[in-house]
Amino acid sequence: MAMPLIGITALVLVAVITASALAVGGGAAATYESLAEGLPDPARLEELDFAQPTMVYDRTGTVEIARFTEQRRSVVTFEQIPQLVLDATTVTEDATFWENQGFDPNAIISAILGQVSGSSDRGGSTITQQLVRARLLPQDLLAPGADRYLRKAKELIQAQRLTEAFPGEAGKQRIITAYMNQIFYGQSAYGIAAAADVMFGVTDLSKLTPAQAALLAGLPQNPNVHNPYRHATETEDGKLIVANCRYGADLRLVDPNCTDVSPVARRNYILTRLYSPGGRWKKLTREELLEGLNEPIELIGERPLIYIAPHFVWQMKKQLDQILSDRTPAERGGYKVITTIDLKAQEIAERYITAGAILPHMAATEFRRTATEMKLRKDDQEWIARLRGKNIRNAAMVALDYRNGDVLAYVGSAGYYREDLATKKFNPKYDVAGDGFRQPGSAFKPVVYATAIEERKVTAGTMLLDVTTPFGRTWTPRDADRLERGPVRVRKALQYSLNIPAIRAMERVGPTVVAKQATRMGIKFPNGEKSLELGGLAGAIGTVEVRPIDLTAAFGVFGNGGVYTEPRMILEVLDANRETLYQAGTATRTRALSPQTAYVMSDILAGSSDPAENLIWGPKFQIRNGPNGERRIMAVKTGTTNDIRDLSTYGFLPAPKDPGQPALSVGVWMGNSDHTPPRASSEPAFATDGPGRIWRAFLRDYMQKKPVPDFKRPNGLVQATIDAWSGGRPGPWTEKTAAEWFLSGTQPGSRGAIDPAGLLYVEQCGEWRVDVTKAEPGSPRAWQDALKDWMRRAREGPGRVGRHGAATAYFWGEGGTWGGKLAETSCVEPTPSPSVTPSGEPTPSPEPTRTPKPTR
């Protein structure tokens, strides 16, 4: 390599600086060749990337909700750096920058003489040298203990090579832009843009005053010493000010004894340099200089990085890391991430989670004040007040669009930043919605029934016995109200959340089959499907833990025609150049249920918000917020565990006709972080009291005045009239009928009929009577004994308590009957159950014979 014409002065400087480390001989060219060996190609400047924060936005792409960063930096282009900022920097760090060859011989000689005399430790480095040192030298030269003179020599040569690689004005622009994006300004700020924001809250560099630009330009020399935050004091009105001396019109100190602190003194020095003649920088006028000298330094102050929807942000980060698995990490990559979060939905969700989990624990005066500040409605304040004394400290919520999987609202706890309330019962940072496994209680029953219907083991009209039964030697579960209503159809059993029929449904289909179906619906168990299998029949009533986000998505399967859509939190990722790196595109969808089963389940669960169909929960969940005050169709199911450790409500709405509007599935959980049960001051809490109210309030506000669609019924369904108690085809035994939806081919009277006609009934003493023992032929003796015991007590009417602590009861609104008069033991031999002819018409047996065992 031929020696470049860098001048005798530069060559002497190189030789002098390297004398202690290298033998100077064999010519300057050989020395240069030796020093240049191993240096990176200066053209790599074009390839330099700067660690930049990744900015995270809501679904509109306009509102920042978070940022991931290891350094505070925002990269700017040359055009974004005002001339004032360029001038303040060059006049301070490198007055000859625009003319020199990458180094300043005079500055270096001055620095050397100062070091020899001991009067200065100034390095004399130009802007180009500083950039080279930061990004374009081998790391071994920068390691602790490395030869500083050798490093300095190579730095000089590399600075000159960089200047040659990027010649002219355009080259200088590239170099100074890279420098101003790279350099450290203190207070964790890298680059001029981050420094302006961290110090003054200025995000547009053109808005900087000359005094602010001068202060920033003075920081890189010694960011720690000149850091203005070290010298700031807070005023009575909350401003953060760095005191400065006053200057008169003659540019002299008003108080000669006043001494400016380090950052102010350096700022004033730079302002004075900008006022002085010489160089190519823009000169300040006398008035501008005086104004700058007297301008107070008001800092923006420390601004903690507060995320919007923080639990969502951290769950989203898991998906982002997968997307960026083979790229620069989010903390350095400067990406723009557009998420699925809907800030309106998020605000409503956080509002009612706070209302339900935090307000009830406030003193009465604070409660009223906070409720007023939150502008809570009177009826909301009433249900919140009823939670007082229940000691329920935490809550979580997920709302998603089940058509595309977009998570619209996500609250992992009752307050991510409420460390002031943290206790064992309330862990604000732990994300229950996405990381917590909690018992769903009765909210799991729809999965059980859906499996049984899909497997053609039951129908919506199937009769299941609500009679307390020993399902094991030591396990005899009861309904929550400890009542036994006898024969109940699946529709009513699910709508009124009866435990015993759900267990019987699980027995018919089996825990293993339910576990596989749950998995297809996106539900994850702590130990896989084995968890539900080991849970046995008890899993029917939600004893096996699930994650709230999974169960919320699973409920969306019913509304989505049986299709499971995987929840997603990211819509688009742009790289640092704002080129599209990732787009969500088509949602990940898989068939989990038949459309027919999904519709039947939706139709059943919708009855729980209809006062005309559900006398207990219908009035509590009803919402009339359509465009003209119409009642909104909503499918909902609550869940309360036996020990009331977990309370939850899950549900979904019909998909709107407008594809741009979300098809909502919403889940709410309440409980305590340490799994301790709430303490009831009077009456125990149930899911309808807490999560149910939050669920309803969210949908009431979010869906206000929006259209009210209904669930779309698919082909392959048949509506049939059935006996209202047995679920089979009506016959002479029928007191009351009901209309029900069936998967085609499973309706009573068809070849694939699941519900035999007249299953409950026997002809006895000249009339048709109910004998529940006929409903479960071949069942274990303990079951039969329980049924006989129930019949014995039921003949005496409601309220008769049995050996297991449950009492007979009529079903709500059925007018005091169990489907007919109960069979007696003292009458004549009962006739067999009626059979069904091939045509589907029920035909009573003409001769009294023993009842045959019907098939299930």
PDB file of N, CA and C in Angstrom, residues 426-497:
ATOM      1  N   PHE A 426     -52.545 -10.247  46.829  1.00  0.00           N
ATOM      2  CA  PHE A 426     -52.546  -9.461  45.602  1.00  0.00           C
ATOM      3  C   PHE A 426     -51.118  -9.237  45.130  1.00  0.00           C
ATOM      4  N   ASN A 427     -50.730  -9.966  44.085  1.00  0.00           N
ATOM      5  CA  ASN A 427     -49.435  -9.807  43.437  1.00  0.00           C
ATOM      6  C   ASN A 427     -49.662  -9.014  42.155  1.00  0.00           C
ATOM      7  N   PRO A 428     -49.363  -7.722  42.164  1.00  0.00           N
ATOM      8  CA  PRO A 428     -49.714  -6.886  41.007  1.00  0.00           C
ATOM      9  C   PRO A 428     -48.992  -7.247  39.720  1.00  0.00           C
ATOM     10  N   LYS A 429     -47.761  -7.762  39.822  1.00  0.00           N
ATOM     11  CA  LYS A 429     -46.978  -8.035  38.616  1.00  0.00           C
ATOM     12  C   LYS A 429     -47.325  -9.375  37.975  1.00  0.00           C
ATOM     13  N   TYR A 430     -47.862 -10.318  38.740  1.00  0.00           N
ATOM     14  CA  TYR A 430     -48.127 -11.645  38.179  1.00  0.00           C
ATOM     15  C   TYR A 430     -49.336 -11.596  37.255  1.00  0.00           C
ATOM     16  N   ASP A 431     -49.158 -12.146  36.066  1.00  0.00           N
ATOM     17  CA  ASP A 431     -50.193 -12.126  35.029  1.00  0.00           C
ATOM     18  C   ASP A 431     -51.069 -13.363  35.135  1.00  0.00           C
ATOM     19  N   VAL A 432     -52.194 -13.232  35.809  1.00  0.00           N
ATOM     20  CA  VAL A 432     -53.106 -14.369  35.958  1.00  0.00           C
ATOM     21  C   VAL A 432     -53.744 -14.723  34.623  1.00  0.00           C
ATOM     22  N   ALA A 433     -54.042 -13.724  33.805  1.00  0.00           N
ATOM     23  CA  ALA A 433     -54.768 -13.966  32.553  1.00  0.00           C
ATOM     24  C   ALA A 433     -54.007 -14.890  31.614  1.00  0.00           C
ATOM     25  N   GLY A 434     -52.693 -14.692  31.524  1.00  0.00           N
ATOM     26  CA  GLY A 434     -51.936 -15.478  30.553  1.00  0.00           C
ATOM     27  C   GLY A 434     -50.987 -16.496  31.134  1.00  0.00           C
ATOM     28  N   ASP A 435     -50.590 -16.303  32.399  1.00  0.00           N
ATOM     29  CA  ASP A 435     -49.627 -17.216  33.015  1.00  0.00           C
ATOM     30  C   ASP A 435     -50.236 -18.029  34.154  1.00  0.00           C
ATOM     31  N   GLY A 436     -51.344 -17.576  34.680  1.00  0.00           N
ATOM     32  CA  GLY A 436     -51.934 -18.242  35.835  1.00  0.00           C
ATOM     33  C   GLY A 436     -52.869 -19.369  35.449  1.00  0.00           C
ATOM     34  N   PHE A 437     -52.763 -20.476  36.149  1.00  0.00           N
ATOM     35  CA  PHE A 437     -53.715 -21.574  35.988  1.00  0.00           C
ATOM     36  C   PHE A 437     -54.684 -21.499  37.172  1.00  0.00           C
ATOM     37  N   ARG A 438     -55.967 -21.364  36.871  1.00  0.00           N
ATOM     38  CA  ARG A 438     -56.989 -21.233  37.897  1.00  0.00           C
ATOM     39  C   ARG A 438     -58.148 -22.177  37.596  1.00  0.00           C
ATOM     40  N   GLN A 439     -58.809 -22.636  38.649  1.00  0.00           N
ATOM     41  CA  GLN A 439     -59.962 -23.517  38.451  1.00  0.00           C
ATOM     42  C   GLN A 439     -61.116 -22.730  37.831  1.00  0.00           C
ATOM     43  N   PRO A 440     -61.674 -23.223  36.732  1.00  0.00           N
ATOM     44  CA  PRO A 440     -62.779 -22.500  36.084  1.00  0.00           C
ATOM     45  C   PRO A 440     -64.127 -22.757  36.724  1.00  0.00           C
ATOM     46  N   GLY A 441     -64.224 -23.780  37.570  1.00  0.00           N
ATOM     47  CA  GLY A 441     -65.526 -24.109  38.154  1.00  0.00           C
ATOM     48  C   GLY A 441     -66.523 -24.454  37.064  1.00  0.00           C
ATOM     49  N   SER A 442     -67.746 -24.005  37.237  1.00  0.00           N
ATOM     50  CA  SER A 442     -68.814 -24.355  36.298  1.00  0.00           C
ATOM     51  C   SER A 442     -68.604 -23.783  34.908  1.00  0.00           C
ATOM     52  N   ALA A 443     -67.669 -22.851  34.763  1.00  0.00           N
ATOM     53  CA  ALA A 443     -67.404 -22.292  33.439  1.00  0.00           C
ATOM     54  C   ALA A 443     -66.810 -23.335  32.497  1.00  0.00           C
ATOM     55  N   PHE A 444     -66.385 -24.476  33.034  1.00  0.00           N
ATOM     56  CA  PHE A 444     -65.859 -25.540  32.179  1.00  0.00           C
ATOM     57  C   PHE A 444     -66.970 -26.450  31.654  1.00  0.00           C
ATOM     58  N   LYS A 445     -68.155 -26.362  32.244  1.00  0.00           N
ATOM     59  CA  LYS A 445     -69.239 -27.260  31.855  1.00  0.00           C
ATOM     60  C   LYS A 445     -69.589 -27.186  30.363  1.00  0.00           C
ATOM     61  N   PRO A 446     -69.576 -25.998  29.739  1.00  0.00           N
ATOM     62  CA  PRO A 446     -69.877 -25.970  28.302  1.00  0.00           C
ATOM     63  C   PRO A 446     -68.949 -26.848  27.468  1.00  0.00           C
ATOM     64  N   VAL A 447     -67.689 -26.971  27.876  1.00  0.00           N
ATOM     65  CA  VAL A 447     -66.761 -27.828  27.141  1.00  0.00           C
ATOM     66  C   VAL A 447     -67.192 -29.287  27.263  1.00  0.00           C
ATOM     67  N   VAL A 448     -67.646 -29.671  28.455  1.00  0.00           N
ATOM     68  CA  VAL A 448     -68.105 -31.046  28.682  1.00  0.00           C
ATOM     69  C   VAL A 448     -69.334 -31.340  27.832  1.00  0.00           C
ATOM     70  N   TYR A 449     -70.320 -30.476  27.902  1.00  0.00           N
ATOM     71  CA  TYR A 449     -71.549 -30.700  27.143  1.00  0.00           C
ATOM     72  C   TYR A 449     -71.307 -30.654  25.640  1.00  0.00           C
ATOM     73  N   ALA A 450     -70.449 -29.727  25.208  1.00  0.00           N
ATOM     74  CA  ALA A 450     -70.149 -29.657  23.775  1.00  0.00           C
ATOM     75  C   ALA A 450     -69.515 -30.957  23.293  1.00  0.00           C
ATOM     76  N   THR A 451     -68.619 -31.516  24.101  1.00  0.00           N
ATOM     77  CA  THR A 451     -67.993 -32.786  23.742  1.00  0.00           C
ATOM     78  C   THR A 451     -69.034 -33.890  23.648  1.00  0.00           C
ATOM     79  N   ALA A 452     -69.925 -33.954  24.626  1.00  0.00           N
ATOM     80  CA  ALA A 452     -70.943 -35.004  24.646  1.00  0.00           C
ATOM     81  C   ALA A 452     -71.899 -34.880  23.466  1.00  0.00           C
ATOM     82  N   ILE A 453     -72.247 -33.647  23.092  1.00  0.00           N
ATOM     83  CA  ILE A 453     -73.119 -33.451  21.924  1.00  0.00           C
ATOM     84  C   ILE A 453     -72.381 -33.810  20.640  1.00  0.00           C
ATOM     85  N   GLU A 454     -71.122 -33.375  20.545  1.00  0.00           N
ATOM     86  CA  GLU A 454     -70.319 -33.671  19.353  1.00  0.00           C
ATOM     87  C   GLU A 454     -70.128 -35.176  19.180  1.00  0.00           C
ATOM     88  N   GLU A 455     -69.947 -35.880  20.294  1.00  0.00           N
ATOM     89  CA  GLU A 455     -69.753 -37.321  20.251  1.00  0.00           C
ATOM     90  C   GLU A 455     -71.060 -38.091  20.163  1.00  0.00           C
ATOM     91  N   ARG A 456     -72.162 -37.354  20.123  1.00  0.00           N
ATOM     92  CA  ARG A 456     -73.511 -37.933  20.015  1.00  0.00           C
ATOM     93  C   ARG A 456     -73.829 -38.855  21.187  1.00  0.00           C
ATOM     94  N   LYS A 457     -73.425 -38.397  22.340  1.00  0.00           N
ATOM     95  CA  LYS A 457     -73.772 -39.098  23.571  1.00  0.00           C
ATOM     96  C   LYS A 457     -74.970 -38.449  24.248  1.00  0.00           C
ATOM     97  N   VAL A 458     -75.139 -37.165  24.019  1.00  0.00           N
ATOM     98  CA  VAL A 458     -76.313 -36.457  24.530  1.00  0.00           C
ATOM     99  C   VAL A 458     -76.758 -35.461  23.469  1.00  0.00           C
ATOM    100  N   THR A 459     -77.906 -34.859  23.692  1.00  0.00           N
ATOM    101  CA  THR A 459     -78.400 -33.751  22.879  1.00  0.00           C
ATOM    102  C   THR A 459     -78.754 -32.620  23.832  1.00  0.00           C
ATOM    103  N   ALA A 460     -79.142 -31.493  23.257  1.00  0.00           N
ATOM    104  CA  ALA A 460     -79.593 -30.389  24.109  1.00  0.00           C
ATOM    105  C   ALA A 460     -80.868 -30.757  24.849  1.00  0.00           C
ATOM    106  N   GLY A 461     -81.575 -31.762  24.342  1.00  0.00           N
ATOM    107  CA  GLY A 461     -82.822 -32.172  24.976  1.00  0.00           C
ATOM    108  C   GLY A 461     -82.697 -33.395  25.865  1.00  0.00           C
ATOM    109  N   THR A 462     -81.488 -33.963  25.949  1.00  0.00           N
ATOM    110  CA  THR A 462     -81.299 -35.163  26.764  1.00  0.00           C
ATOM    111  C   THR A 462     -81.629 -34.889  28.225  1.00  0.00           C
ATOM    112  N   MET A 463     -82.357 -35.855  28.826  1.00  0.00           N
ATOM    113  CA  MET A 463     -82.677 -35.759  30.247  1.00  0.00           C
ATOM    114  C   MET A 463     -81.546 -36.360  31.062  1.00  0.00           C
ATOM    115  N   LEU A 464     -81.046 -35.565  32.019  1.00  0.00           N
ATOM    116  CA  LEU A 464     -80.047 -36.027  32.983  1.00  0.00           C
ATOM    117  C   LEU A 464     -80.605 -35.806  34.382  1.00  0.00           C
ATOM    118  N   LEU A 465     -80.342 -36.711  35.269  1.00  0.00           N
ATOM    119  CA  LEU A 465     -80.944 -36.651  36.595  1.00  0.00           C
ATOM    120  C   LEU A 465     -80.141 -35.772  37.548  1.00  0.00           C
ATOM    121  N   ASP A 466     -80.833 -34.811  38.103  1.00  0.00           N
ATOM    122  CA  ASP A 466     -80.244 -33.951  39.114  1.00  0.00           C
ATOM    123  C   ASP A 466     -80.571 -34.535  40.487  1.00  0.00           C
ATOM    124  N   VAL A 467     -79.913 -35.632  40.793  1.00  0.00           N
ATOM    125  CA  VAL A 467     -80.113 -36.348  42.051  1.00  0.00           C
ATOM    126  C   VAL A 467     -78.745 -36.616  42.659  1.00  0.00           C
ATOM    127  N   THR A 468     -78.554 -36.229  43.891  1.00  0.00           N
ATOM    128  CA  THR A 468     -77.270 -36.425  44.564  1.00  0.00           C
ATOM    129  C   THR A 468     -76.912 -37.907  44.575  1.00  0.00           C
ATOM    130  N   THR A 469     -75.747 -38.223  44.022  1.00  0.00           N
ATOM    131  CA  THR A 469     -75.360 -39.618  43.780  1.00  0.00           C
ATOM    132  C   THR A 469     -73.912 -39.840  44.186  1.00  0.00           C
ATOM    133  N   PRO A 470     -73.626 -40.943  44.828  1.00  0.00           N
ATOM    134  CA  PRO A 470     -72.215 -41.270  45.107  1.00  0.00           C
ATOM    135  C   PRO A 470     -71.515 -41.698  43.812  1.00  0.00           C
ATOM    136  N   PHE A 471     -70.554 -40.873  43.355  1.00  0.00           N
ATOM    137  CA  PHE A 471     -69.812 -41.214  42.147  1.00  0.00           C
ATOM    138  C   PHE A 471     -68.510 -41.917  42.480  1.00  0.00           C
ATOM    139  N   GLY A 472     -68.277 -42.134  43.736  1.00  0.00           N
ATOM    140  CA  GLY A 472     -67.113 -42.860  44.205  1.00  0.00           C
ATOM    141  C   GLY A 472     -67.329 -43.153  45.676  1.00  0.00           C
ATOM    142  N   ARG A 473     -66.434 -43.901  46.237  1.00  0.00           N
ATOM    143  CA  ARG A 473     -66.615 -44.291  47.634  1.00  0.00           C
ATOM    144  C   ARG A 473     -66.651 -43.093  48.571  1.00  0.00           C
ATOM    145  N   THR A 474     -65.885 -42.067  48.220  1.00  0.00           N
ATOM    146  CA  THR A 474     -65.801 -40.913  49.127  1.00  0.00           C
ATOM    147  C   THR A 474     -66.227 -39.613  48.457  1.00  0.00           C
ATOM    148  N   TRP A 475     -66.789 -39.706  47.252  1.00  0.00           N
ATOM    149  CA  TRP A 475     -67.131 -38.464  46.543  1.00  0.00           C
ATOM    150  C   TRP A 475     -68.593 -38.458  46.174  1.00  0.00           C
ATOM    151  N   THR A 476     -69.339 -37.610  46.854  1.00  0.00           N
ATOM    152  CA  THR A 476     -70.768 -37.435  46.576  1.00  0.00           C
ATOM    153  C   THR A 476     -71.027 -35.941  46.402  1.00  0.00           C
ATOM    154  N   PRO A 477     -70.799 -35.436  45.211  1.00  0.00           N
ATOM    155  CA  PRO A 477     -70.954 -33.989  44.989  1.00  0.00           C
ATOM    156  C   PRO A 477     -72.412 -33.561  45.036  1.00  0.00           C
ATOM    157  N   ARG A 478     -72.628 -32.290  45.306  1.00  0.00           N
ATOM    158  CA  ARG A 478     -73.976 -31.725  45.343  1.00  0.00           C
ATOM    159  C   ARG A 478     -74.014 -30.467  44.495  1.00  0.00           C
ATOM    160  N   ASP A 479     -75.208 -30.005  44.204  1.00  0.00           N
ATOM    161  CA  ASP A 479     -75.361 -28.713  43.549  1.00  0.00           C
ATOM    162  C   ASP A 479     -75.024 -27.614  44.549  1.00  0.00           C
ATOM    163  N   ALA A 480     -74.720 -26.440  44.040  1.00  0.00           N
ATOM    164  CA  ALA A 480     -74.301 -25.345  44.915  1.00  0.00           C
ATOM    165  C   ALA A 480     -75.365 -25.009  45.954  1.00  0.00           C
ATOM    166  N   ASP A 481     -76.642 -25.119  45.586  1.00  0.00           N
ATOM    167  CA  ASP A 481     -77.711 -24.783  46.532  1.00  0.00           C
ATOM    168  C   ASP A 481     -78.208 -25.983  47.336  1.00  0.00           C
ATOM    169  N   ARG A 482     -77.570 -27.138  47.136  1.00  0.00           N
ATOM    170  CA  ARG A 482     -77.891 -28.368  47.855  1.00  0.00           C
ATOM    171  C   ARG A 482     -79.358 -28.777  47.654  1.00  0.00           C
ATOM    172  N   LEU A 483     -79.820 -28.625  46.434  1.00  0.00           N
ATOM    173  CA  LEU A 483     -81.158 -29.065  46.063  1.00  0.00           C
ATOM    174  C   LEU A 483     -81.051 -30.126  44.979  1.00  0.00           C
ATOM    175  N   GLU A 484     -82.101 -30.935  44.856  1.00  0.00           N
ATOM    176  CA  GLU A 484     -82.161 -32.003  43.848  1.00  0.00           C
ATOM    177  C   GLU A 484     -83.468 -31.851  43.086  1.00  0.00           C
ATOM    178  N   ARG A 485     -83.353 -31.610  41.793  1.00  0.00           N
ATOM    179  CA  ARG A 485     -84.545 -31.317  41.000  1.00  0.00           C
ATOM    180  C   ARG A 485     -85.015 -32.479  40.147  1.00  0.00           C
ATOM    181  N   GLY A 486     -84.398 -33.626  40.309  1.00  0.00           N
ATOM    182  CA  GLY A 486     -84.840 -34.793  39.567  1.00  0.00           C
ATOM    183  C   GLY A 486     -84.486 -34.707  38.105  1.00  0.00           C
ATOM    184  N   PRO A 487     -85.398 -35.100  37.211  1.00  0.00           N
ATOM    185  CA  PRO A 487     -85.096 -35.089  35.772  1.00  0.00           C
ATOM    186  C   PRO A 487     -84.982 -33.668  35.214  1.00  0.00           C
ATOM    187  N   VAL A 488     -83.872 -33.379  34.551  1.00  0.00           N
ATOM    188  CA  VAL A 488     -83.615 -32.050  33.980  1.00  0.00           C
ATOM    189  C   VAL A 488     -82.972 -32.238  32.608  1.00  0.00           C
ATOM    190  N   ARG A 489     -83.412 -31.475  31.632  1.00  0.00           N
ATOM    191  CA  ARG A 489     -82.807 -31.550  30.303  1.00  0.00           C
ATOM    192  C   ARG A 489     -81.473 -30.801  30.268  1.00  0.00           C
ATOM    193  N   VAL A 490     -80.613 -31.184  29.326  1.00  0.00           N
ATOM    194  CA  VAL A 490     -79.287 -30.590  29.207  1.00  0.00           C
ATOM    195  C   VAL A 490     -79.356 -29.073  29.106  1.00  0.00           C
ATOM    196  N   ARG A 491     -80.257 -28.550  28.297  1.00  0.00           N
ATOM    197  CA  ARG A 491     -80.353 -27.098  28.129  1.00  0.00           C
ATOM    198  C   ARG A 491     -80.513 -26.405  29.481  1.00  0.00           C
ATOM    199  N   LYS A 492     -81.460 -26.865  30.256  1.00  0.00           N
ATOM    200  CA  LYS A 492     -81.732 -26.231  31.537  1.00  0.00           C
ATOM    201  C   LYS A 492     -80.635 -26.526  32.556  1.00  0.00           C
ATOM    202  N   ALA A 493     -80.093 -27.738  32.487  1.00  0.00           N
ATOM    203  CA  ALA A 493     -79.032 -28.093  33.420  1.00  0.00           C
ATOM    204  C   ALA A 493     -77.817 -27.183  33.247  1.00  0.00           C
ATOM    205  N   LEU A 494     -77.482 -26.835  31.988  1.00  0.00           N
ATOM    206  CA  LEU A 494     -76.348 -25.964  31.742  1.00  0.00           C
ATOM    207  C   LEU A 494     -76.684 -24.515  32.057  1.00  0.00           C
ATOM    208  N   GLN A 495     -77.855 -24.077  31.621  1.00  0.00           N
ATOM    209  CA  GLN A 495     -78.226 -22.686  31.883  1.00  0.00           C
ATOM    210  C   GLN A 495     -78.267 -22.368  33.373  1.00  0.00           C
ATOM    211  N   TYR A 496     -78.712 -23.326  34.184  1.00  0.00           N
ATOM    212  CA  TYR A 496     -78.813 -23.103  35.626  1.00  0.00           C
ATOM    213  C   TYR A 496     -77.610 -23.681  36.376  1.00  0.00           C
ATOM    214  N   SER A 497     -76.615 -24.133  35.614  1.00  0.00           N
ATOM    215  CA  SER A 497     -75.331 -24.557  36.167  1.00  0.00           C
ATOM    216  C   SER A 497     -75.453 -25.621  37.247  1.00  0.00           C
TER     217      SER A 497
END
